[in-house]
PDB file of C-alpha atoms in Angstrom:
ATOM      1  CA  MET A  22       9.268  16.284  -5.305  1.00 89.00           C
ATOM      2  CA  ARG A  23       8.737  13.103  -3.320  1.00 95.00           C
ATOM      3  CA  THR A  24       7.672   9.870  -5.018  1.00 96.00           C
ATOM      4  CA  LEU A  25       4.125   8.688  -4.344  1.00 97.00           C
ATOM      5  CA  ALA A  26       4.002   4.922  -4.769  1.00 97.00           C
ATOM      6  CA  ILE A  27       0.953   2.708  -4.573  1.00 97.00           C
ATOM      7  CA  THR A  28       2.021  -0.659  -3.192  1.00 96.00           C
ATOM      8  CA  GLN A  29      -0.709  -3.267  -3.453  1.00 96.00           C
ATOM      9  CA  ASN A  30      -1.167  -6.966  -3.054  1.00 94.00           C
ATOM     10  CA  ILE A  31      -3.244  -7.904  -6.068  1.00 96.00           C
ATOM     11  CA  THR A  32      -4.669 -11.068  -7.613  1.00 95.00           C
ATOM     12  CA  ALA A  33      -3.874 -12.278 -11.117  1.00 95.00           C
ATOM     13  CA  ASP A  34      -7.296 -10.963 -12.176  1.00 94.00           C
ATOM     14  CA  GLY A  35      -6.520  -7.477 -10.854  1.00 93.00           C
ATOM     15  CA  ARG A  36      -8.443  -7.514  -7.569  1.00 93.00           C
ATOM     16  CA  VAL A  37      -7.096  -5.623  -4.563  1.00 93.00           C
ATOM     17  CA  GLU A  38     -10.116  -6.067  -2.323  1.00 90.00           C
ATOM     18  CA  MET A  39      -9.560  -9.119  -0.153  1.00 87.00           C
ATOM     19  CA  ILE A  40     -12.867 -10.961  -0.147  1.00 86.00           C
ATOM     20  CA  THR A  41     -11.330 -14.426   0.128  1.00 85.00           C
ATOM     21  CA  ASP A  42      -8.256 -15.516   2.094  1.00 82.00           C
ATOM     22  CA  TRP A  43      -5.634 -15.223  -0.655  1.00 80.00           C
ATOM     23  CA  PHE A  44      -3.512 -12.799   1.383  1.00 77.00           C
ATOM     24  CA  ASP A  45      -2.084 -13.324   4.867  1.00 68.00           C
ATOM     25  CA  PRO A  46      -0.291 -10.214   6.172  1.00 60.00           C
ATOM     26  CA  GLN A  47       1.840 -12.209   8.597  1.00 55.00           C
ATOM     27  CA  GLY A  48       2.650 -15.026   6.176  1.00 58.00           C
ATOM     28  CA  HIS A  49       1.290 -17.834   8.330  1.00 56.00           C
ATOM     29  CA  GLY A  50       0.263 -19.808   5.253  1.00 62.00           C
ATOM     30  CA  ARG A  51       1.912 -22.898   3.848  1.00 65.00           C
ATOM     31  CA  THR A  52       4.158 -20.953   1.470  1.00 75.00           C
ATOM     32  CA  ASP A  53       7.631 -19.606   2.286  1.00 80.00           C
ATOM     33  CA  MET A  54       7.249 -15.823   2.141  1.00 83.00           C
ATOM     34  CA  ALA A  55      10.694 -14.865   3.455  1.00 86.00           C
ATOM     35  CA  ASP A  56      11.842 -13.400   0.128  1.00 90.00           C
ATOM     36  CA  VAL A  57       8.613 -11.384  -0.263  1.00 90.00           C
ATOM     37  CA  LEU A  58       9.032 -10.047   3.264  1.00 88.00           C
ATOM     38  CA  GLU A  59      12.662  -9.148   2.513  1.00 91.00           C
ATOM     39  CA  GLU A  60      11.547  -7.129  -0.535  1.00 91.00           C
ATOM     40  CA  SER A  61       8.828  -5.464   1.518  1.00 90.00           C
ATOM     41  CA  HIS A  62      11.398  -4.407   4.131  1.00 89.00           C
ATOM     42  CA  ARG A  63      13.701  -3.115   1.380  1.00 91.00           C
ATOM     43  CA  GLN A  64      10.882  -0.919   0.101  1.00 92.00           C
ATOM     44  CA  ASP A  65      10.066   0.196   3.662  1.00 90.00           C
ATOM     45  CA  GLY A  66      13.633   1.463   3.939  1.00 88.00           C
ATOM     46  CA  GLU A  67      13.044   3.771   0.966  1.00 91.00           C
ATOM     47  CA  ALA A  68       9.898   5.305   2.480  1.00 93.00           C
ATOM     48  CA  ASP A  69       9.314   7.567   5.440  1.00 92.00           C
ATOM     49  CA  ALA A  70       5.567   8.073   5.079  1.00 95.00           C
ATOM     50  CA  LEU A  71       2.575   5.752   4.872  1.00 96.00           C
ATOM     51  CA  LEU A  72      -0.584   7.286   3.434  1.00 97.00           C
ATOM     52  CA  LEU A  73      -3.888   5.580   4.192  1.00 97.00           C
ATOM     53  CA  GLY A  74      -7.593   6.158   3.838  1.00 95.00           C
ATOM     54  CA  ARG A  75      -9.645   6.152   7.034  1.00 95.00           C
ATOM     55  CA  ARG A  76     -11.009   2.594   6.770  1.00 94.00           C
ATOM     56  CA  THR A  77      -7.620   1.020   6.042  1.00 94.00           C
ATOM     57  CA  PHE A  78      -6.030   3.123   8.783  1.00 95.00           C
ATOM     58  CA  GLN A  79      -8.632   1.955  11.302  1.00 94.00           C
ATOM     59  CA  ASP A  80      -8.154  -1.673  10.208  1.00 91.00           C
ATOM     60  CA  PHE A  81      -4.373  -1.354  10.583  1.00 90.00           C
ATOM     61  CA  ARG A  82      -4.712   0.442  13.940  1.00 93.00           C
ATOM     62  CA  ALA A  83      -6.994  -2.298  15.277  1.00 90.00           C
ATOM     63  CA  TYR A  84      -4.644  -5.094  14.177  1.00 85.00           C
ATOM     64  CA  TRP A  85      -0.946  -4.180  14.041  1.00 85.00           C
ATOM     65  CA  PRO A  86      -0.090  -2.278  17.241  1.00 84.00           C
ATOM     66  CA  HIS A  87      -1.406  -5.158  19.342  1.00 76.00           C
ATOM     67  CA  ARG A  88       0.697  -7.911  17.766  1.00 78.00           C
ATOM     68  CA  SER A  89       2.986  -9.435  20.352  1.00 81.00           C
ATOM     69  CA  ASP A  90       3.460 -12.467  18.106  1.00 81.00           C
ATOM     70  CA  ASP A  91       4.630 -10.573  14.997  1.00 80.00           C
ATOM     71  CA  THR A  92       7.838 -12.140  13.726  1.00 82.00           C
ATOM     72  CA  THR A  93       7.694 -10.233  10.414  1.00 82.00           C
ATOM     73  CA  GLY A  94       8.759  -6.814  11.717  1.00 84.00           C
ATOM     74  CA  ILE A  95       5.706  -5.220  10.116  1.00 87.00           C
ATOM     75  CA  SER A  96       4.216  -4.164  13.455  1.00 86.00           C
ATOM     76  CA  ALA A  97       7.437  -2.432  14.533  1.00 86.00           C
ATOM     77  CA  TYR A  98       7.706  -0.668  11.160  1.00 89.00           C
ATOM     78  CA  LEU A  99       4.119   0.558  11.327  1.00 91.00           C
ATOM     79  CA  ASP A 100       4.629   1.886  14.837  1.00 88.00           C
ATOM     80  CA  ARG A 101       7.670   3.972  13.839  1.00 89.00           C
ATOM     81  CA  VAL A 102       6.788   5.174  10.310  1.00 92.00           C
ATOM     82  CA  ARG A 103       5.053   8.530   9.903  1.00 94.00           C
ATOM     83  CA  LYS A 104       1.418   7.739   9.061  1.00 96.00           C
ATOM     84  CA  TYR A 105      -0.980  10.102   7.310  1.00 97.00           C
ATOM     85  CA  VAL A 106      -4.671   9.302   7.220  1.00 97.00           C
ATOM     86  CA  VAL A 107      -6.964  11.097   4.792  1.00 96.00           C
ATOM     87  CA  SER A 108     -10.297  11.576   6.528  1.00 95.00           C
ATOM     88  CA  GLY A 109     -13.007  14.156   6.890  1.00 92.00           C
ATOM     89  CA  THR A 110     -14.445  12.425   9.965  1.00 94.00           C
ATOM     90  CA  LEU A 111     -11.521  11.092  12.040  1.00 94.00           C
ATOM     91  CA  GLU A 112     -10.243  13.636  14.556  1.00 91.00           C
ATOM     92  CA  ASP A 113      -7.890  11.737  16.856  1.00 92.00           C
ATOM     93  CA  PRO A 114      -5.859   9.075  15.051  1.00 94.00           C
ATOM     94  CA  GLY A 115      -5.091   7.253  18.309  1.00 93.00           C
ATOM     95  CA  TRP A 116      -1.837   5.734  17.005  1.00 93.00           C
ATOM     96  CA  GLU A 117       1.659   7.095  17.482  1.00 92.00           C
ATOM     97  CA  ASN A 118       3.281   9.014  14.605  1.00 94.00           C
ATOM     98  CA  SER A 119      -0.101   9.546  12.928  1.00 96.00           C
ATOM     99  CA  THR A 120      -1.489  12.728  11.406  1.00 95.00           C
ATOM    100  CA  VAL A 121      -4.993  13.262  10.074  1.00 96.00           C
ATOM    101  CA  LEU A 122      -5.220  15.085   6.726  1.00 96.00           C
ATOM    102  CA  PRO A 123      -8.753  16.503   6.990  1.00 94.00           C
ATOM    103  CA  GLY A 124      -8.958  18.551   3.808  1.00 88.00           C
ATOM    104  CA  ASP A 125      -9.295  17.759   0.138  1.00 95.00           C
ATOM    105  CA  ALA A 126      -7.278  14.592  -0.500  1.00 96.00           C
ATOM    106  CA  VAL A 127      -5.698  15.840  -3.733  1.00 97.00           C
ATOM    107  CA  LYS A 128      -4.565  19.134  -2.175  1.00 97.00           C
ATOM    108  CA  GLU A 129      -3.311  17.465   1.027  1.00 96.00           C
ATOM    109  CA  VAL A 130      -1.333  14.804  -0.844  1.00 97.00           C
ATOM    110  CA  THR A 131       0.073  17.329  -3.319  1.00 97.00           C
ATOM    111  CA  ALA A 132       1.385  19.364  -0.370  1.00 96.00           C
ATOM    112  CA  LEU A 133       2.863  16.216   1.178  1.00 95.00           C
ATOM    113  CA  LYS A 134       4.635  15.351  -2.077  1.00 96.00           C
ATOM    114  CA  GLU A 135       6.075  18.868  -2.276  1.00 95.00           C
ATOM    115  CA  GLN A 136       7.787  18.615   1.120  1.00 91.00           C
ATOM    116  CA  ALA A 137      11.534  18.802   0.683  1.00 82.00           C
ATOM    117  CA  GLY A 138      13.980  16.095   1.622  1.00 77.00           C
ATOM    118  CA  GLY A 139      11.606  13.266   2.299  1.00 83.00           C
ATOM    119  CA  LYS A 140      11.721   9.705   1.092  1.00 92.00           C
ATOM    120  CA  ASP A 141       8.894   7.865  -0.699  1.00 95.00           C
ATOM    121  CA  ILE A 142       5.274   8.172   0.342  1.00 96.00           C
ATOM    122  CA  VAL A 143       3.534   4.787   0.121  1.00 97.00           C
ATOM    123  CA  VAL A 144      -0.183   4.102  -0.208  1.00 97.00           C
ATOM    124  CA  THR A 145      -1.396   0.587   0.499  1.00 94.00           C
ATOM    125  CA  GLY A 146      -4.924  -0.773   0.765  1.00 91.00           C
ATOM    126  CA  SER A 147      -7.094   2.345   0.797  1.00 94.00           C
ATOM    127  CA  ILE A 148      -8.853   1.594  -2.496  1.00 95.00           C
ATOM    128  CA  THR A 149     -11.033   4.721  -2.529  1.00 95.00           C
ATOM    129  CA  LEU A 150      -8.041   6.958  -1.772  1.00 96.00           C
ATOM    130  CA  ALA A 151      -5.939   5.141  -4.393  1.00 96.00           C
ATOM    131  CA  HIS A 152      -8.669   5.750  -6.994  1.00 96.00           C
ATOM    132  CA  THR A 153      -8.712   9.467  -6.126  1.00 96.00           C
ATOM    133  CA  LEU A 154      -4.917   9.767  -6.395  1.00 97.00           C
ATOM    134  CA  ILE A 155      -4.784   7.796  -9.654  1.00 96.00           C
ATOM    135  CA  GLU A 156      -7.496   9.933 -11.249  1.00 95.00           C
ATOM    136  CA  ALA A 157      -5.695  13.118 -10.105  1.00 96.00           C
ATOM    137  CA  GLY A 158      -2.455  11.973 -11.747  1.00 95.00           C
ATOM    138  CA  LEU A 159      -0.492  12.049  -8.473  1.00 97.00           C
ATOM    139  CA  VAL A 160       0.857   8.481  -8.575  1.00 97.00           C
ATOM    140  CA  ASP A 161       4.516   8.182  -9.598  1.00 97.00           C
ATOM    141  CA  GLU A 162       4.887   4.430  -9.253  1.00 97.00           C
ATOM    142  CA  TYR A 163       2.810   1.264  -8.922  1.00 98.00           C
ATOM    143  CA  ARG A 164       4.371  -1.604  -6.926  1.00 97.00           C
ATOM    144  CA  LEU A 165       2.177  -4.612  -7.468  1.00 97.00           C
ATOM    145  CA  PHE A 166       2.715  -7.884  -5.636  1.00 95.00           C
ATOM    146  CA  VAL A 167       0.715 -10.166  -7.944  1.00 97.00           C
ATOM    147  CA  TYR A 168      -0.556 -13.312  -6.216  1.00 93.00           C
ATOM    148  CA  PRO A 169      -1.130 -16.405  -8.358  1.00 94.00           C
ATOM    149  CA  VAL A 170      -4.848 -16.619  -7.599  1.00 93.00           C
ATOM    150  CA  VAL A 171      -8.055 -15.566  -9.319  1.00 95.00           C
ATOM    151  CA  GLN A 172     -10.651 -14.162  -6.940  1.00 93.00           C
ATOM    152  CA  GLY A 173     -13.293 -13.424  -9.555  1.00 93.00           C
ATOM    153  CA  CYS A 174     -14.856 -10.501  -7.696  1.00 92.00           C
ATOM    154  CA  GLY A 175     -13.907  -7.466  -5.649  1.00 93.00           C
ATOM    155  CA  ARG A 176     -12.668  -3.974  -6.311  1.00 94.00           C
ATOM    156  CA  ARG A 177      -9.805  -3.386  -8.706  1.00 94.00           C
ATOM    157  CA  LEU A 178      -6.801  -1.091  -8.367  1.00 94.00           C
ATOM    158  CA  PHE A 179      -7.811   1.198 -11.212  1.00 93.00           C
ATOM    159  CA  PRO A 180     -11.197   2.925 -11.166  1.00 89.00           C
ATOM    160  CA  ASP A 181     -13.779   1.621 -13.620  1.00 89.00           C
ATOM    161  CA  GLY A 182     -13.476   3.448 -16.922  1.00 90.00           C
ATOM    162  CA  TYR A 183     -10.026   4.827 -16.118  1.00 90.00           C
ATOM    163  CA  GLU A 184      -7.483   4.244 -18.835  1.00 89.00           C
ATOM    164  CA  VAL A 185      -3.694   4.402 -18.709  1.00 86.00           C
ATOM    165  CA  PRO A 186      -2.446   4.324 -22.303  1.00 84.00           C
ATOM    166  CA  ARG A 187       0.980   3.012 -21.333  1.00 92.00           C
ATOM    167  CA  LEU A 188       2.921   2.099 -18.222  1.00 96.00           C
ATOM    168  CA  ARG A 189       6.709   1.794 -18.177  1.00 97.00           C
ATOM    169  CA  LEU A 190       8.044  -1.377 -16.537  1.00 98.00           C
ATOM    170  CA  LEU A 191      10.687  -0.506 -13.942  1.00 98.00           C
ATOM    171  CA  GLU A 192      11.245  -3.981 -12.521  1.00 97.00           C
ATOM    172  CA  SER A 193       9.834  -7.468 -12.399  1.00 98.00           C
ATOM    173  CA  LYS A 194      10.831  -9.977  -9.781  1.00 97.00           C
ATOM    174  CA  THR A 195       9.584 -13.503  -9.131  1.00 97.00           C
ATOM    175  CA  PHE A 196       9.463 -14.982  -5.633  1.00 95.00           C
ATOM    176  CA  ARG A 197       9.564 -18.621  -4.495  1.00 92.00           C
ATOM    177  CA  SER A 198       5.836 -18.533  -3.683  1.00 90.00           C
ATOM    178  CA  GLY A 199       4.927 -17.700  -7.292  1.00 93.00           C
ATOM    179  CA  ILE A 200       4.144 -14.098  -6.335  1.00 94.00           C
ATOM    180  CA  VAL A 201       5.552 -11.600  -8.849  1.00 97.00           C
ATOM    181  CA  LEU A 202       6.488  -7.999  -8.087  1.00 97.00           C
ATOM    182  CA  LEU A 203       5.746  -5.675 -11.004  1.00 98.00           C
ATOM    183  CA  ARG A 204       6.917  -2.096 -10.654  1.00 98.00           C
ATOM    184  CA  TYR A 205       5.502   0.389 -13.132  1.00 98.00           C
ATOM    185  CA  ALA A 206       5.627   4.135 -13.667  1.00 97.00           C
ATOM    186  CA  PRO A 207       3.302   6.172 -15.850  1.00 94.00           C
ATOM    187  CA  ALA A 208       4.963   6.497 -19.277  1.00 88.00           C
TER     188      ALA A 208
END
């Protein structure tokens, strides 16, 4: 069975919703993000599917394919990776290598995980979809890029009231920017 990994940029106080400007997808900030980008590309090499909710998919589709100034390689990766968008309303994804999963999210993602021979399936952004997959017990790994900021508000990775008694640490890695990658699996 394929690994379903949630990869999220997250604040020190556990927020994944970007209400303030703590995250810059192209790394145009003052901090050297080359090592974070290198790790991101390493993870991209282990995945052949990107799973998104409709809103995140539409945000990505509006931003990334039109980047002529992208020096990160993210735009090229997103154009070539197989993208799956969970949506009951979107009919035509309008982006190459994209497939709409129109049915029940849990059933659709379970079927995707059961496909033979594939690499990792990665969910990023897509907070509502992530909550659904977490609650259904479908997540095999959490890859959290923890930013050294406190936002104080916004949605969290785990649904309110949801409890995970224990996570097993797979890896921790510190980057020059102060960002820390924490990789966990359900225990």
